[in-house]
């Protein structure tokens, strides 16, 4: 699974699963993001997700922290409502946070467009884990010679 890798998916199979925050963190870091390093996720009992890591962008470097809540807005639509973002040790101004919200929403739209077999019936954040019920593509094939685009 790589949000920005080139691949083709087809078909659909029903899925009901749970993933721990440790498994999610390991999977996220396995697919290296050029701008984000050493990202850790925490799933909270109040339904929020926290993420922290190091931003290594030519324009901006340093620690980054975000807290938000995934919201299922339709069976083929999920938004991540960003509640707080910090870059360095300063909170992000609201206009920049709004830009990040738009970028997160666009990534989700691109993901659903690229994966017609993916749908969400239930997405629940609980203490230490994420529960998912829906459908997942039956086959996912990488496109030979493709290189993942930068995440940010």
mmCIF file of C-alpha atoms in Angstrom:
data_model
loop_
_atom_site.group_PDB
_atom_site.id
_atom_site.type_symbol
_atom_site.label_atom_id
_atom_site.label_comp_id
_atom_site.label_asym_id
_atom_site.label_seq_id
_atom_site.Cartn_x
_atom_site.Cartn_y
_atom_site.Cartn_z
ATOM 1 C CA UNK A 1 0.000 0.000 0.000
ATOM 2 C CA UNK A 2 1.505 3.294 -1.114
ATOM 3 C CA UNK A 3 -0.658 6.386 -1.534
ATOM 4 C CA UNK A 4 1.488 7.960 -4.234
ATOM 5 C CA UNK A 5 3.000 4.888 -5.956
ATOM 6 C CA UNK A 6 1.941 4.029 -9.494
ATOM 7 C CA UNK A 7 -0.232 0.917 -9.603
ATOM 8 C CA UNK A 8 -3.446 -0.442 -11.038
ATOM 9 C CA UNK A 9 -6.102 -2.059 -8.854
ATOM 10 C CA UNK A 10 -9.112 -4.100 -9.868
ATOM 11 C CA UNK A 11 -11.933 -6.127 -8.398
ATOM 12 C CA UNK A 12 -13.117 -6.006 -4.829
ATOM 13 C CA UNK A 13 -13.252 -8.303 -1.812
ATOM 14 C CA UNK A 14 -15.002 -7.753 1.531
ATOM 15 C CA UNK A 15 -12.651 -6.971 4.406
ATOM 16 C CA UNK A 16 -13.112 -6.650 8.137
ATOM 17 C CA UNK A 17 -9.881 -6.076 10.023
ATOM 18 C CA UNK A 18 -8.090 -4.301 12.823
ATOM 19 C CA UNK A 19 -4.625 -2.813 12.681
ATOM 20 C CA UNK A 20 -2.610 -1.693 15.674
ATOM 21 C CA UNK A 21 -0.925 1.683 15.795
ATOM 22 C CA UNK A 22 2.421 -0.155 15.724
ATOM 23 C CA UNK A 23 1.476 -2.065 12.569
ATOM 24 C CA UNK A 24 0.156 1.108 10.942
ATOM 25 C CA UNK A 25 3.361 2.984 11.853
ATOM 26 C CA UNK A 26 5.575 0.195 10.488
ATOM 27 C CA UNK A 27 3.610 0.014 7.223
ATOM 28 C CA UNK A 28 3.674 3.783 6.775
ATOM 29 C CA UNK A 29 7.441 3.976 7.342
ATOM 30 C CA UNK A 30 8.077 0.953 5.122
ATOM 31 C CA UNK A 31 6.976 3.021 2.136
ATOM 32 C CA UNK A 32 9.487 5.830 2.542
ATOM 33 C CA UNK A 33 8.229 9.342 2.055
ATOM 34 C CA UNK A 34 10.866 11.729 0.809
ATOM 35 C CA UNK A 35 9.721 14.541 3.089
ATOM 36 C CA UNK A 36 8.635 12.603 6.185
ATOM 37 C CA UNK A 37 10.932 10.439 8.296
ATOM 38 C CA UNK A 38 10.476 8.355 11.452
ATOM 39 C CA UNK A 39 6.725 8.899 11.647
ATOM 40 C CA UNK A 40 4.865 7.432 14.626
ATOM 41 C CA UNK A 41 1.103 7.110 14.956
ATOM 42 C CA UNK A 42 -1.009 6.935 18.091
ATOM 43 C CA UNK A 43 -4.671 5.878 18.022
ATOM 44 C CA UNK A 44 -6.636 7.355 20.927
ATOM 45 C CA UNK A 45 -9.790 6.237 22.732
ATOM 46 C CA UNK A 46 -11.503 9.551 21.823
ATOM 47 C CA UNK A 47 -11.307 8.664 18.101
ATOM 48 C CA UNK A 48 -8.375 10.935 17.315
ATOM 49 C CA UNK A 49 -5.125 10.006 15.621
ATOM 50 C CA UNK A 50 -1.829 11.651 16.503
ATOM 51 C CA UNK A 51 1.197 11.567 14.208
ATOM 52 C CA UNK A 52 4.686 12.881 14.786
ATOM 53 C CA UNK A 53 7.909 12.678 12.844
ATOM 54 C CA UNK A 54 10.607 14.658 11.129
ATOM 55 C CA UNK A 55 9.912 16.867 8.137
ATOM 56 C CA UNK A 56 12.886 17.000 5.792
ATOM 57 C CA UNK A 57 11.897 19.322 3.003
ATOM 58 C CA UNK A 58 14.307 21.741 1.289
ATOM 59 C CA UNK A 59 12.056 24.608 2.422
ATOM 60 C CA UNK A 60 11.371 23.406 5.953
ATOM 61 C CA UNK A 61 13.029 20.931 8.322
ATOM 62 C CA UNK A 62 12.281 19.832 11.833
ATOM 63 C CA UNK A 63 9.776 17.993 13.985
ATOM 64 C CA UNK A 64 6.148 17.904 12.928
ATOM 65 C CA UNK A 65 3.080 16.892 14.934
ATOM 66 C CA UNK A 66 -0.548 16.583 13.892
ATOM 67 C CA UNK A 67 -3.754 15.504 15.590
ATOM 68 C CA UNK A 68 -6.991 14.812 13.799
ATOM 69 C CA UNK A 69 -9.963 12.573 13.306
ATOM 70 C CA UNK A 70 -10.869 10.418 10.283
ATOM 71 C CA UNK A 71 -14.494 10.907 9.265
ATOM 72 C CA UNK A 72 -16.334 8.613 6.855
ATOM 73 C CA UNK A 73 -18.382 10.941 4.640
ATOM 74 C CA UNK A 74 -19.637 8.218 2.270
ATOM 75 C CA UNK A 75 -18.763 4.646 1.361
ATOM 76 C CA UNK A 76 -16.161 6.015 -1.078
ATOM 77 C CA UNK A 77 -15.170 9.116 0.844
ATOM 78 C CA UNK A 78 -13.105 9.684 3.987
ATOM 79 C CA UNK A 79 -11.831 13.005 5.267
ATOM 80 C CA UNK A 80 -9.192 13.574 7.914
ATOM 81 C CA UNK A 81 -10.295 16.536 10.009
ATOM 82 C CA UNK A 82 -7.095 18.189 11.169
ATOM 83 C CA UNK A 83 -7.501 19.479 14.711
ATOM 84 C CA UNK A 84 -3.961 20.726 15.293
ATOM 85 C CA UNK A 85 -0.657 20.918 13.421
ATOM 86 C CA UNK A 86 2.704 21.937 14.790
ATOM 87 C CA UNK A 87 5.879 22.413 12.741
ATOM 88 C CA UNK A 88 9.007 22.953 14.754
ATOM 89 C CA UNK A 89 7.594 23.885 18.109
ATOM 90 C CA UNK A 90 5.066 26.406 16.825
ATOM 91 C CA UNK A 91 1.442 25.865 15.924
ATOM 92 C CA UNK A 92 0.644 26.309 12.266
ATOM 93 C CA UNK A 93 -1.331 29.448 11.324
ATOM 94 C CA UNK A 94 -4.950 28.685 10.447
ATOM 95 C CA UNK A 95 -4.560 29.582 6.743
ATOM 96 C CA UNK A 96 -1.690 27.089 6.377
ATOM 97 C CA UNK A 97 -3.597 24.472 8.389
ATOM 98 C CA UNK A 98 -6.497 24.988 5.976
ATOM 99 C CA UNK A 99 -4.117 24.336 3.065
ATOM 100 C CA UNK A 100 -2.975 21.109 4.753
ATOM 101 C CA UNK A 101 -6.623 20.101 5.234
ATOM 102 C CA UNK A 102 -7.236 20.608 1.511
ATOM 103 C CA UNK A 103 -4.132 18.557 0.674
ATOM 104 C CA UNK A 104 -5.264 15.706 2.954
ATOM 105 C CA UNK A 105 -8.738 15.730 1.383
ATOM 106 C CA UNK A 106 -7.227 15.688 -2.118
ATOM 107 C CA UNK A 107 -5.007 12.702 -1.236
ATOM 108 C CA UNK A 108 -8.093 10.800 -0.066
ATOM 109 C CA UNK A 109 -10.008 11.675 -3.272
ATOM 110 C CA UNK A 110 -7.053 10.535 -5.406
ATOM 111 C CA UNK A 111 -6.830 7.277 -3.448
ATOM 112 C CA UNK A 112 -10.522 6.457 -3.986
ATOM 113 C CA UNK A 113 -10.331 7.408 -7.667
ATOM 114 C CA UNK A 114 -7.341 5.102 -8.151
ATOM 115 C CA UNK A 115 -8.990 2.220 -6.263
ATOM 116 C CA UNK A 116 -12.520 1.586 -7.539
ATOM 117 C CA UNK A 117 -12.710 -1.606 -5.447
ATOM 118 C CA UNK A 118 -12.066 0.232 -2.167
ATOM 119 C CA UNK A 119 -15.021 1.233 -0.035
ATOM 120 C CA UNK A 120 -15.604 2.019 3.640
ATOM 121 C CA UNK A 121 -18.559 0.861 5.703
ATOM 122 C CA UNK A 122 -16.880 1.439 9.059
ATOM 123 C CA UNK A 123 -13.670 3.141 10.155
ATOM 124 C CA UNK A 124 -13.275 3.407 13.920
ATOM 125 C CA UNK A 125 -10.280 4.667 15.876
ATOM 126 C CA UNK A 126 -9.967 3.056 19.307
ATOM 127 C CA UNK A 127 -7.246 3.011 21.931
ATOM 128 C CA UNK A 128 -4.194 1.585 20.133
ATOM 129 C CA UNK A 129 -6.004 0.290 17.065
ATOM 130 C CA UNK A 130 -7.998 1.099 13.956
ATOM 131 C CA UNK A 131 -11.001 -1.021 12.923
ATOM 132 C CA UNK A 132 -11.950 -1.176 9.249
ATOM 133 C CA UNK A 133 -14.868 -2.819 7.499
ATOM 134 C CA UNK A 134 -15.531 -2.426 3.800
ATOM 135 C CA UNK A 135 -14.021 -3.672 0.561
ATOM 136 C CA UNK A 136 -10.474 -3.732 -0.722
ATOM 137 C CA UNK A 137 -9.187 -4.210 -4.288
ATOM 138 C CA UNK A 138 -8.854 -7.876 -5.198
ATOM 139 C CA UNK A 139 -5.643 -7.269 -7.164
ATOM 140 C CA UNK A 140 -3.059 -4.514 -7.003
ATOM 141 C CA UNK A 141 -0.301 -4.507 -9.594
ATOM 142 C CA UNK A 142 2.656 -2.160 -9.643
ATOM 143 C CA UNK A 143 3.496 -0.374 -12.859
ATOM 144 C CA UNK A 144 7.016 -1.478 -13.920
ATOM 145 C CA UNK A 145 9.586 1.298 -13.893
ATOM 146 C CA UNK A 146 7.414 3.681 -11.899
ATOM 147 C CA UNK A 147 8.831 5.647 -9.013
ATOM 148 C CA UNK A 148 6.716 6.918 -6.106
ATOM 149 C CA UNK A 149 6.080 10.638 -6.187
ATOM 150 C CA UNK A 150 7.089 12.713 -3.137
ATOM 151 C CA UNK A 151 4.457 12.541 -0.400
ATOM 152 C CA UNK A 152 4.404 16.274 0.286
#
